[in-house]
Coordinates of C-alpha atoms (C1' of nucleotides) in Angstrom, one line a residue:
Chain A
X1 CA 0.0 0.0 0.0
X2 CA 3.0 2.3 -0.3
X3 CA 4.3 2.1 -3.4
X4 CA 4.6 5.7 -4.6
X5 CA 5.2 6.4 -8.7
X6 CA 7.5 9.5 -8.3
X7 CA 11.5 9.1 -7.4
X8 CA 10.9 11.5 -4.5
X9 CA 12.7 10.5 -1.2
X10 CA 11.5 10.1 2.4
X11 CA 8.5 7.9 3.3
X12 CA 5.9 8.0 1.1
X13 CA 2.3 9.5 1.7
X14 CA -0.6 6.6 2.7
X15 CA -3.3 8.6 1.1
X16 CA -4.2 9.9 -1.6
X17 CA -4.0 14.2 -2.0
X18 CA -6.5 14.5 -4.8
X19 CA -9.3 12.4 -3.2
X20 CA -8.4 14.1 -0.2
X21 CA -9.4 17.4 -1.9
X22 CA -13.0 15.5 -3.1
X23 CA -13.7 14.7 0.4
X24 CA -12.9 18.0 1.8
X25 CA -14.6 19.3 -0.9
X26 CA -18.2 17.5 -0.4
X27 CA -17.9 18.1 3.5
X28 CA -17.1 21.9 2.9
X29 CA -19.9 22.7 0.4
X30 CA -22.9 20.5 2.4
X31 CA -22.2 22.2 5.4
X32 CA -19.6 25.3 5.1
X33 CA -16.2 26.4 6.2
X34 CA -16.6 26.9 9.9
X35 CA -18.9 23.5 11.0
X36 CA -16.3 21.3 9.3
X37 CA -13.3 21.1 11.5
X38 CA -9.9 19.6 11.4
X39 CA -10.5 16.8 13.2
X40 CA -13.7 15.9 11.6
X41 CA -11.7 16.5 8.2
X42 CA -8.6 14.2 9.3
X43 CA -11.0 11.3 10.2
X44 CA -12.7 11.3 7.1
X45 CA -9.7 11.5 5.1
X46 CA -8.1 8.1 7.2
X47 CA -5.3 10.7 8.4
X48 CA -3.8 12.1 12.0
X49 CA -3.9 15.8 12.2
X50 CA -0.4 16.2 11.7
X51 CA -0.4 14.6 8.2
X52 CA -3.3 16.5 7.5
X53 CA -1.0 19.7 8.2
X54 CA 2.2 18.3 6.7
X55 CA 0.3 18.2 3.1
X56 CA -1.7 21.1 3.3
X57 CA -0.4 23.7 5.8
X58 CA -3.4 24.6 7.2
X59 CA -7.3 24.2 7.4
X60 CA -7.4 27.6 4.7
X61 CA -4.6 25.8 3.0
X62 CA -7.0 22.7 2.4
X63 CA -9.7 25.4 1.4
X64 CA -7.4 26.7 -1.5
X65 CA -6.8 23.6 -2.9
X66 CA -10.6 22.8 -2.7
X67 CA -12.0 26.0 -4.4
X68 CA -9.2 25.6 -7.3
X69 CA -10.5 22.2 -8.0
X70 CA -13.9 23.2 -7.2
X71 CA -13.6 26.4 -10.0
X72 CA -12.0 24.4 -12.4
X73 CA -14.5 21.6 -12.7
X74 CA -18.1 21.5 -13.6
X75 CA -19.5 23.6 -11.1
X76 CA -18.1 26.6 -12.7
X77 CA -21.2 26.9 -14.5
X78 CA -20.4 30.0 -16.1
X79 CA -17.4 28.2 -17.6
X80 CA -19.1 25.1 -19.1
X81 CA -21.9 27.4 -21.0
X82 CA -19.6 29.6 -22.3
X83 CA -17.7 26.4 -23.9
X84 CA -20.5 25.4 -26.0
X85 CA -20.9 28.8 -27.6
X86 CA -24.2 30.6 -28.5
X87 CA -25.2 34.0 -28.2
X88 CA -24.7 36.6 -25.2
X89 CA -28.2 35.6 -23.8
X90 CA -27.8 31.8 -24.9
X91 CA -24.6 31.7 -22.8
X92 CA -26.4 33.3 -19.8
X93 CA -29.1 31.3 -20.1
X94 CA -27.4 28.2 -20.0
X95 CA -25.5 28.8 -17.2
X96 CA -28.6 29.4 -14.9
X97 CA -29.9 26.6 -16.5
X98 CA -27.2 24.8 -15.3
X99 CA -27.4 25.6 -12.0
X100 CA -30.8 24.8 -11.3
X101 CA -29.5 21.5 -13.0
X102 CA -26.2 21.5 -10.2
X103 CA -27.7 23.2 -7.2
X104 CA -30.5 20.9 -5.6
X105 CA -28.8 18.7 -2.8
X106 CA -26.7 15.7 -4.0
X107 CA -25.1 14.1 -1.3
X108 CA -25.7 16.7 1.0
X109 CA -24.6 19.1 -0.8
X110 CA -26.5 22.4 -2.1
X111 CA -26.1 25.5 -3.4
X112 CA -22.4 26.5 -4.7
X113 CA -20.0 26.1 -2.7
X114 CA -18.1 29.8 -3.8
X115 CA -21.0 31.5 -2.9
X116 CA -22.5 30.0 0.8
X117 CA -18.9 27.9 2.0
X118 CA -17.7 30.7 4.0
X119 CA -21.4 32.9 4.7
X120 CA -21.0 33.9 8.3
X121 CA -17.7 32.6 8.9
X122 CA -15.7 33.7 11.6
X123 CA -12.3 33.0 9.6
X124 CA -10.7 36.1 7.7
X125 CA -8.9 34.1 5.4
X126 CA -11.2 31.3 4.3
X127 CA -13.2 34.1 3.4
X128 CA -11.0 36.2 1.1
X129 CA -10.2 32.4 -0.6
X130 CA -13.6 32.8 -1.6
X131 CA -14.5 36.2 -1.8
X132 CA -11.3 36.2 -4.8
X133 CA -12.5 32.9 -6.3
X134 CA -15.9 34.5 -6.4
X135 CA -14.6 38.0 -8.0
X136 CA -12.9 36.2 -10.6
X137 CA -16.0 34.1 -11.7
X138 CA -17.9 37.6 -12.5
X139 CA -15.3 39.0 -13.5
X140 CA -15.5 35.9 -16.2
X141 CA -19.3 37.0 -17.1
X142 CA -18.4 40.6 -17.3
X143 CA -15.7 40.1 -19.5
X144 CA -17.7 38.0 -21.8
X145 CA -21.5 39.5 -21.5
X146 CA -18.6 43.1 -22.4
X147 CA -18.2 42.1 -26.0
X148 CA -21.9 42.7 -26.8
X149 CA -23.0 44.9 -24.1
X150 CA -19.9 46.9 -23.3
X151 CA -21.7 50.0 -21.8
X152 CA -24.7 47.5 -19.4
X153 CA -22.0 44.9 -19.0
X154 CA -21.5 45.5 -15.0
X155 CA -25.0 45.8 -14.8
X156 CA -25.8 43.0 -16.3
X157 CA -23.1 40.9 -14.5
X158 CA -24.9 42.0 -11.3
X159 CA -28.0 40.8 -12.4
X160 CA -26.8 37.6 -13.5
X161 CA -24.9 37.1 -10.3
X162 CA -27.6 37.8 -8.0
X163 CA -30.0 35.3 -9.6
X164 CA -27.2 32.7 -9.0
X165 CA -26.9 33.9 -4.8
X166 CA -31.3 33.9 -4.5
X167 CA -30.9 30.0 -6.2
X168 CA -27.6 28.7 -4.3
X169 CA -29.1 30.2 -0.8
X170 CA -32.4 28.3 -2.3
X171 CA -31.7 25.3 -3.2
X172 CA -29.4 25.0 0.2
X173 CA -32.9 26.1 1.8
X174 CA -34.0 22.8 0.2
X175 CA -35.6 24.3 -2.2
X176 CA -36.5 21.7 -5.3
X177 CA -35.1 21.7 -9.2
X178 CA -38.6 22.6 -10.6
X179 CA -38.6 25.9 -9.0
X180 CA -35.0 26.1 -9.6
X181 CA -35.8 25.7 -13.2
X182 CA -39.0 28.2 -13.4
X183 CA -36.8 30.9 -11.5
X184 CA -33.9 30.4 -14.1
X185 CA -36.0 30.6 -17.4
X186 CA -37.9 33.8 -16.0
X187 CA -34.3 35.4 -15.2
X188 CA -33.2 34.3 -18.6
X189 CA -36.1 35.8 -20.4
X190 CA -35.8 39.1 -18.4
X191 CA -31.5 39.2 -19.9
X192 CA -33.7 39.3 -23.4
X193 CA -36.4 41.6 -22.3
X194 CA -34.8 44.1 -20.4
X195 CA -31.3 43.9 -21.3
X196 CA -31.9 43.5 -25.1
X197 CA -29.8 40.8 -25.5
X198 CA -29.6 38.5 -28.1
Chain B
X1 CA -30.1 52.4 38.9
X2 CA -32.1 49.5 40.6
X3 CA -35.7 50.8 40.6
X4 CA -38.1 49.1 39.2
X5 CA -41.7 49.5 37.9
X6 CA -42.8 46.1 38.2
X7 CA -43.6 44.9 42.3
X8 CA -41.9 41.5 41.8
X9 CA -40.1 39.9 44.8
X10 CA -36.4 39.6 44.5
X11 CA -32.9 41.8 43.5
X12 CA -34.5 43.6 40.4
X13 CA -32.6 43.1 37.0
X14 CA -29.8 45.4 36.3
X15 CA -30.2 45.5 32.5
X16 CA -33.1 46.0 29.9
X17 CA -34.1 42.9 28.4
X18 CA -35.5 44.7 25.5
X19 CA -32.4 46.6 25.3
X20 CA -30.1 43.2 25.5
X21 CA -32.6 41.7 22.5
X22 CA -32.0 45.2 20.1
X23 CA -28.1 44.5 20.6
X24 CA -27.9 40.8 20.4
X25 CA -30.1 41.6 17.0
X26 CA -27.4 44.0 15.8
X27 CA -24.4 41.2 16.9
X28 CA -26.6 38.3 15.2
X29 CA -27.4 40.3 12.2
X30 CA -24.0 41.5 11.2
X31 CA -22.0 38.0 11.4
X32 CA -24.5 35.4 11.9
X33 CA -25.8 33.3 14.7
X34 CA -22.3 30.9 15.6
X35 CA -19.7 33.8 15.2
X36 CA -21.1 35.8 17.7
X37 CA -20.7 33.8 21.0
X38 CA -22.1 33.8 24.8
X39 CA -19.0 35.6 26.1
X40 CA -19.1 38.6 23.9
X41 CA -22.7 38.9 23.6
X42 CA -22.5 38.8 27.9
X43 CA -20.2 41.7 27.3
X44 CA -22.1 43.5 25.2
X45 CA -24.8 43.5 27.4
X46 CA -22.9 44.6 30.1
X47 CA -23.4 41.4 32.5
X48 CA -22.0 38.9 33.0
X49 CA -23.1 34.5 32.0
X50 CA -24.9 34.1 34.2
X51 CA -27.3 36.5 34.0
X52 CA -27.3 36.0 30.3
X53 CA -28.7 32.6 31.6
X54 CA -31.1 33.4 33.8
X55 CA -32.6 35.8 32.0
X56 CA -32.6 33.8 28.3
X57 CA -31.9 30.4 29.3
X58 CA -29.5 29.4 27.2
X59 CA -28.4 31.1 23.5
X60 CA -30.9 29.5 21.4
X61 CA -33.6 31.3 23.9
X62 CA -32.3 34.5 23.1
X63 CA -31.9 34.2 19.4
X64 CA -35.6 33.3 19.3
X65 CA -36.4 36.6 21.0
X66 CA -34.0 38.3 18.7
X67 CA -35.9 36.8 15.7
X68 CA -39.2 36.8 17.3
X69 CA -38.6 41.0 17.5
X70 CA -37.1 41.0 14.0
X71 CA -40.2 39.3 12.4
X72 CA -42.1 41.8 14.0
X73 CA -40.8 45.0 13.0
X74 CA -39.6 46.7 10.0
X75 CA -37.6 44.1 9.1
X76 CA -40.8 42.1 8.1
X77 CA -41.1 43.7 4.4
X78 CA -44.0 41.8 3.1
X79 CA -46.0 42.7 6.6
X80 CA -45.3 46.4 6.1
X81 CA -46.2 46.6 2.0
X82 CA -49.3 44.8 2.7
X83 CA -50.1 47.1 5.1
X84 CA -49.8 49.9 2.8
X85 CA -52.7 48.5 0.3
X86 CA -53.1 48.0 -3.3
X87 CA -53.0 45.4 -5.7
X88 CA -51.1 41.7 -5.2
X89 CA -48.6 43.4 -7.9
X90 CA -47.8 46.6 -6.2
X91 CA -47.6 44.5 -2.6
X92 CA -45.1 42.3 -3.8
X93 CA -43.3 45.0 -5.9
X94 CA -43.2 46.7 -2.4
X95 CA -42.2 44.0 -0.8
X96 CA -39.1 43.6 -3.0
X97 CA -38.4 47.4 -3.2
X98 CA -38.6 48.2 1.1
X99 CA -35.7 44.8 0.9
X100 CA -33.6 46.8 -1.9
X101 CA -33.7 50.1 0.7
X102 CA -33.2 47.7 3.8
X103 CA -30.6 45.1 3.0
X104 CA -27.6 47.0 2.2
X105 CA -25.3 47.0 4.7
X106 CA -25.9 49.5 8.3
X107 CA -23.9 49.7 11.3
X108 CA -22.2 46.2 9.7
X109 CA -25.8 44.5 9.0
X110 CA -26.8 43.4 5.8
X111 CA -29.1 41.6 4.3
X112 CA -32.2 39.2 5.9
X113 CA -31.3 37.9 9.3
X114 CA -34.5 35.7 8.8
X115 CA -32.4 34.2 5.7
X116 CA -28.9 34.5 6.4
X117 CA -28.6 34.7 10.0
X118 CA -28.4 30.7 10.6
X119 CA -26.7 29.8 7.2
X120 CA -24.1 27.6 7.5
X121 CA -24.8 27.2 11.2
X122 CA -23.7 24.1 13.4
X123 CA -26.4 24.5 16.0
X124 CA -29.7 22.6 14.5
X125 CA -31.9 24.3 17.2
X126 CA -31.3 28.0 15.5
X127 CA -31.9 26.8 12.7
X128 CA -35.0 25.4 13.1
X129 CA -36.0 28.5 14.4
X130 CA -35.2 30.7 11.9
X131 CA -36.4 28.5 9.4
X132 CA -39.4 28.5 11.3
X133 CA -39.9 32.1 10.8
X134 CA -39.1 31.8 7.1
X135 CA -41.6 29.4 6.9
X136 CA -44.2 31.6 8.1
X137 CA -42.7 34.8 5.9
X138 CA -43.1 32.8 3.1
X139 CA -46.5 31.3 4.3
X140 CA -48.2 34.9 4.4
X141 CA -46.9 36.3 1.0
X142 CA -48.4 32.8 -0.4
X143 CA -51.4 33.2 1.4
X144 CA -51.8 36.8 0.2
X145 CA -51.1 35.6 -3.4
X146 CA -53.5 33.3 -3.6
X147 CA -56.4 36.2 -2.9
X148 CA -55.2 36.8 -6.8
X149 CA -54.0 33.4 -8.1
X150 CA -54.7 30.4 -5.7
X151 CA -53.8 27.9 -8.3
X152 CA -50.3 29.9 -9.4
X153 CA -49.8 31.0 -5.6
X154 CA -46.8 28.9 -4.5
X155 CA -45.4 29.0 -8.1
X156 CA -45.2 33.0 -7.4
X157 CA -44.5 32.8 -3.8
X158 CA -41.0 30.5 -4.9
X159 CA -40.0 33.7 -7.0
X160 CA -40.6 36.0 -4.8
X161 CA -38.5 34.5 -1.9
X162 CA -35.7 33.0 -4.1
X163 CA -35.1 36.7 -5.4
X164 CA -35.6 37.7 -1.9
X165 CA -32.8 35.2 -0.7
X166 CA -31.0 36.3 -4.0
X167 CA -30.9 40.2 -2.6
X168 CA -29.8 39.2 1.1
X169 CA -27.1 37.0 -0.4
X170 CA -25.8 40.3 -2.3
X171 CA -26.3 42.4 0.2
X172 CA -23.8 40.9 2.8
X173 CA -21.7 40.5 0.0
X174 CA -21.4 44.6 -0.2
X175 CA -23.6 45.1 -3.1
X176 CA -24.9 48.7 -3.1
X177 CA -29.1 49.8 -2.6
X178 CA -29.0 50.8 -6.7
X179 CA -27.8 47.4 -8.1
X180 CA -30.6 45.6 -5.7
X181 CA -33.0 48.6 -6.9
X182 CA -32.3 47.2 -10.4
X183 CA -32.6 43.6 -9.1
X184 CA -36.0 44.0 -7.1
X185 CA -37.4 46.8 -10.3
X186 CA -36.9 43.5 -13.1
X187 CA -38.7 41.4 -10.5
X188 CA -41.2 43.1 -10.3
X189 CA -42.0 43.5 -13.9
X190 CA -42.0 39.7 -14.4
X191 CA -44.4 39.4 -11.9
X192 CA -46.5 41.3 -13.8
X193 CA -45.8 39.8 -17.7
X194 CA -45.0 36.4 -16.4
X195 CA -47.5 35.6 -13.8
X196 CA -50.3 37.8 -15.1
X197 CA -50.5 39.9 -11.9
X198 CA -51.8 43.2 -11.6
Chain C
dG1 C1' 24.5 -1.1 4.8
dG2 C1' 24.4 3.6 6.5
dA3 C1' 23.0 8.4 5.9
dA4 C1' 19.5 11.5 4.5
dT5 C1' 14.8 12.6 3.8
dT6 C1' 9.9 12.6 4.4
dT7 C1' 5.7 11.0 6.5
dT8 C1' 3.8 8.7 10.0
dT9 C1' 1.9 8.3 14.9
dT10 C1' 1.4 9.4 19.8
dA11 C1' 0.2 12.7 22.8
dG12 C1' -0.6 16.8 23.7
dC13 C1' -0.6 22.4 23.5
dG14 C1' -3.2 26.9 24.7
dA15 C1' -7.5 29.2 23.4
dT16 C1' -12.2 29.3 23.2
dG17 C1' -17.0 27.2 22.9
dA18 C1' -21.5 26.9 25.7
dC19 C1' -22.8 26.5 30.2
dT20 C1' -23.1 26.2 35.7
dA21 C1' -22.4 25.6 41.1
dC22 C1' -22.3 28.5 44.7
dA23 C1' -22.7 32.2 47.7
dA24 C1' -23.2 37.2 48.3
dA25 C1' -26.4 41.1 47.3
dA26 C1' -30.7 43.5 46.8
dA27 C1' -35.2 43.7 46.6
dT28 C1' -40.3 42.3 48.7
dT29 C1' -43.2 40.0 52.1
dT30 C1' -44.5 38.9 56.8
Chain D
dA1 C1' -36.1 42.7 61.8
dA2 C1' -36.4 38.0 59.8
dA3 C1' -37.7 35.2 56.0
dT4 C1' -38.3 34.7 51.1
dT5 C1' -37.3 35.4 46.4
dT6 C1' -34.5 36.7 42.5
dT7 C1' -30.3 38.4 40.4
dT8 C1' -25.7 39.1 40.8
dG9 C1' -20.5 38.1 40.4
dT10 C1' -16.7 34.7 41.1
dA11 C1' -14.7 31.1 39.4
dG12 C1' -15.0 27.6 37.5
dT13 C1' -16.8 23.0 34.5
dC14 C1' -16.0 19.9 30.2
dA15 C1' -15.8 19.7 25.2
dT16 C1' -13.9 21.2 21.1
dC17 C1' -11.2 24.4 18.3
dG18 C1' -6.8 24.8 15.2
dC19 C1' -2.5 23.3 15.6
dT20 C1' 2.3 21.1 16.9
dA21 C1' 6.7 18.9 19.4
dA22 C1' 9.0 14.7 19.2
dA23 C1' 10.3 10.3 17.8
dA24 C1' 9.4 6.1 15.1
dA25 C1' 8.7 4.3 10.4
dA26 C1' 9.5 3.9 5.5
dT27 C1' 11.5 5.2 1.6
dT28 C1' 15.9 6.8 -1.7
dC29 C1' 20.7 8.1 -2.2
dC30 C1' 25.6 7.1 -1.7

DNA sequence: GGAATTTTTTAGCGATGACTACAAAAATTT
DNA sequence: AAATTTTTGTAGTCATCGCTAAAAAATTCC
C-alpha cells in the first residue's frame, strides 16, 4: 500500500491528496467552512492531524486547494456554457440553467460552494479564498456579457450574479429543481427583455 | 439604577431585556448566529453569563427573541407593504423594493437575518427556528397571493422569496441599494408579464 | 549497509466554545 | 427585623477548536 510512482525520497504518503481534496470538498460545500473542523476533516480523510498539516499547511490551506479544484470543474457553470458557444443571452441562459440543473442537494450538498462555503464565517482568510474565487467568476461574465454589451456589462453581471446567490441560498434552503428551473428561465427571459440581448 | 416598575419579589434586574434583545439583533445580524458567541454577547450587554442565563436560558432562547422582534418589525417587508394597500402586484413590488432600501449594509448589518442569520450554522436548534420564521414569511406572502391566483400561488410565492434570498445573499456580499433597486425593479416587472399579476 | 529525507503516529498544547455551582447582594413580604 | 425570592459576580466545569513537538517508520541516495 505504499508504493509511490514518483522518485521522490522520504516515506511516502498513505493517502491519496487528490481524493483528499473530493472529500474535503463534499464536506465543505454540504455544510460550510466553519462547522467542518480539522478533526472531523482528518477522520474522514483516514489521516492524523499532523499529516493533514504536513500536506496542506493549514485548514485555509486545504480550502485553497478545494476552491481551485472546485472552480475548475463542472461547477463553474459559467465556464461550461460559455464552452458550447451561442449567443450573449444563450450563454447566460445556460448557465442558470445549469445551476438549477447543479444546485439541488446531492449528497448533502446544495447551493455553490463559492457563494454560501464561507457565509457567516468567523475566519478572515477562508473568506477572502472565496470572496477572490468569487470576484474572478464575474469578473469571467463581465468580460464576456462586455463584447456585446460593453456600456450594461456591469449591470448586467450583477443581475446575473444575483440570480445565481437567490438560487444557491435556495436550493441550500431545500428548495427543489422545478422551481429552480421556473426561477432560471424567467431570469433568462428578463436578460432578453430588459437587457436587449440576443 | 435599581428601581423598578414592576412589584416582583427579589434583587431587580440590572439591564433592559428589550435593550439586550435590540443588541444581540445587531451582533446576530452582522455576522451570523455561531460567530457571535455567549462571552461577547454577555459583554455587550454589560453582565456577566450568568445572568445571560437566567434571564434567556441558554443562546438559542435568546436568538428566538432576537428573531421573534425581527419578524415583527420593520424588518418584516411583506408585513409592512401589505399594510400599505393596493394590488397583489404593487404588494409584492413593495415588498421587494422596502428589501432593496433595507438590506444593504448598516452599522455592519446586511441583508435578511431571517435568511442568512443561521446559514451555514452548526447548531440545528437555530436553525430550526429561523427556518421557522421563514416558513411563516413565506406562508403569508403565499397566502396573500392566492387572494389573486390560488392555483399559481406557490409558483409566485417560490419567485418571490428565491429573489428575496437572492438580494440578502448580495447584500452581505457589499452590493450597493442601486444594483438591488435594479434587481427587485426586473422582478417586479415579471411578476406582472409572467404571472399575469396586476 | 548507513545516511539523508519525508511521512507517520502518539500525545498533547493553549484558546475558546456553551454553560453552571455557589454564595453574596438586593429587593419584597411577613 | 427576619424570612423569602430573585439576580448578581466569582470562578470555574468539560468539550472542542486549530495546531504542533518529538520520535518512530518507510522510503531513496551514496
Amino acid at each position: 500500500m505504499t508504493t509511490k510512482i514518483s522518485g521522490a525520497r522520504g516515506r511516502p504518503r498513505t493517502f491519496d491528496v487528490d481524493r483528499a481534496i473530493e472529500t474535503a470538498m463534499g464536506l465543505f460545500h454540504a455544510r460550510g467552512y466553519d462547522a467542518v473542523g480539522v478533526a472531523e476533516l482528518s477522520e474522514a480523510l483516514g489521516i492524523k492531524p499532523p499529516s493533514f498539516y504536513a500536506a496542506f499547511g493549514n485548514k485555509a490551506g486545504l480550502f485553497e486547494r478545494v476552491l481551485e479544484r472546485y472552480a475548475t470543474g463542472d461547477a463553474n457553470v459559467f465556464l461550461h456554457a460559455r464552452a458550447q458557444g451561442g449567443s450573449t443571452a444563450e450563454v447566460l441562459e445556460r448557465t442558470l440553467m445549469r445551476a438549477a440543473q447543479l444546485y439541488p442537494t446531492r449528497n448533502g450538498a446544495a447551493g455553490c460552494l463559492v457563494i454560501d462555503g464561507t457565509r457567516n464565517s468567523a475566519d478572515p482568510d477562508a473568506r477572502a479564498l472565496a470572496s477572490a474565487a468569487q470576484r474572478a467568476g464575474r469578473d469571467a461574465v463581465r468580460d464576456f456579457i462586455a463584447i456585446e454589451a460593453p456600456d450594461r456589462a456591469e449591470e448586467i453581471a450583477d443581475f446575473v450574479v444575483i440570480t445565481l446567490f437567490g438560487m444557491s441560498a435556495a436550493a441550500r434552503n431545500g428548495v427543489g429543481e422545478a422551481a429552480l428551473r421556473s426561477f432560471a428561465e424567467a431570469a433568462g427571459r428578463t436578460l432578453r427583455r430588459e437587457f436587449g440581448l440576443t
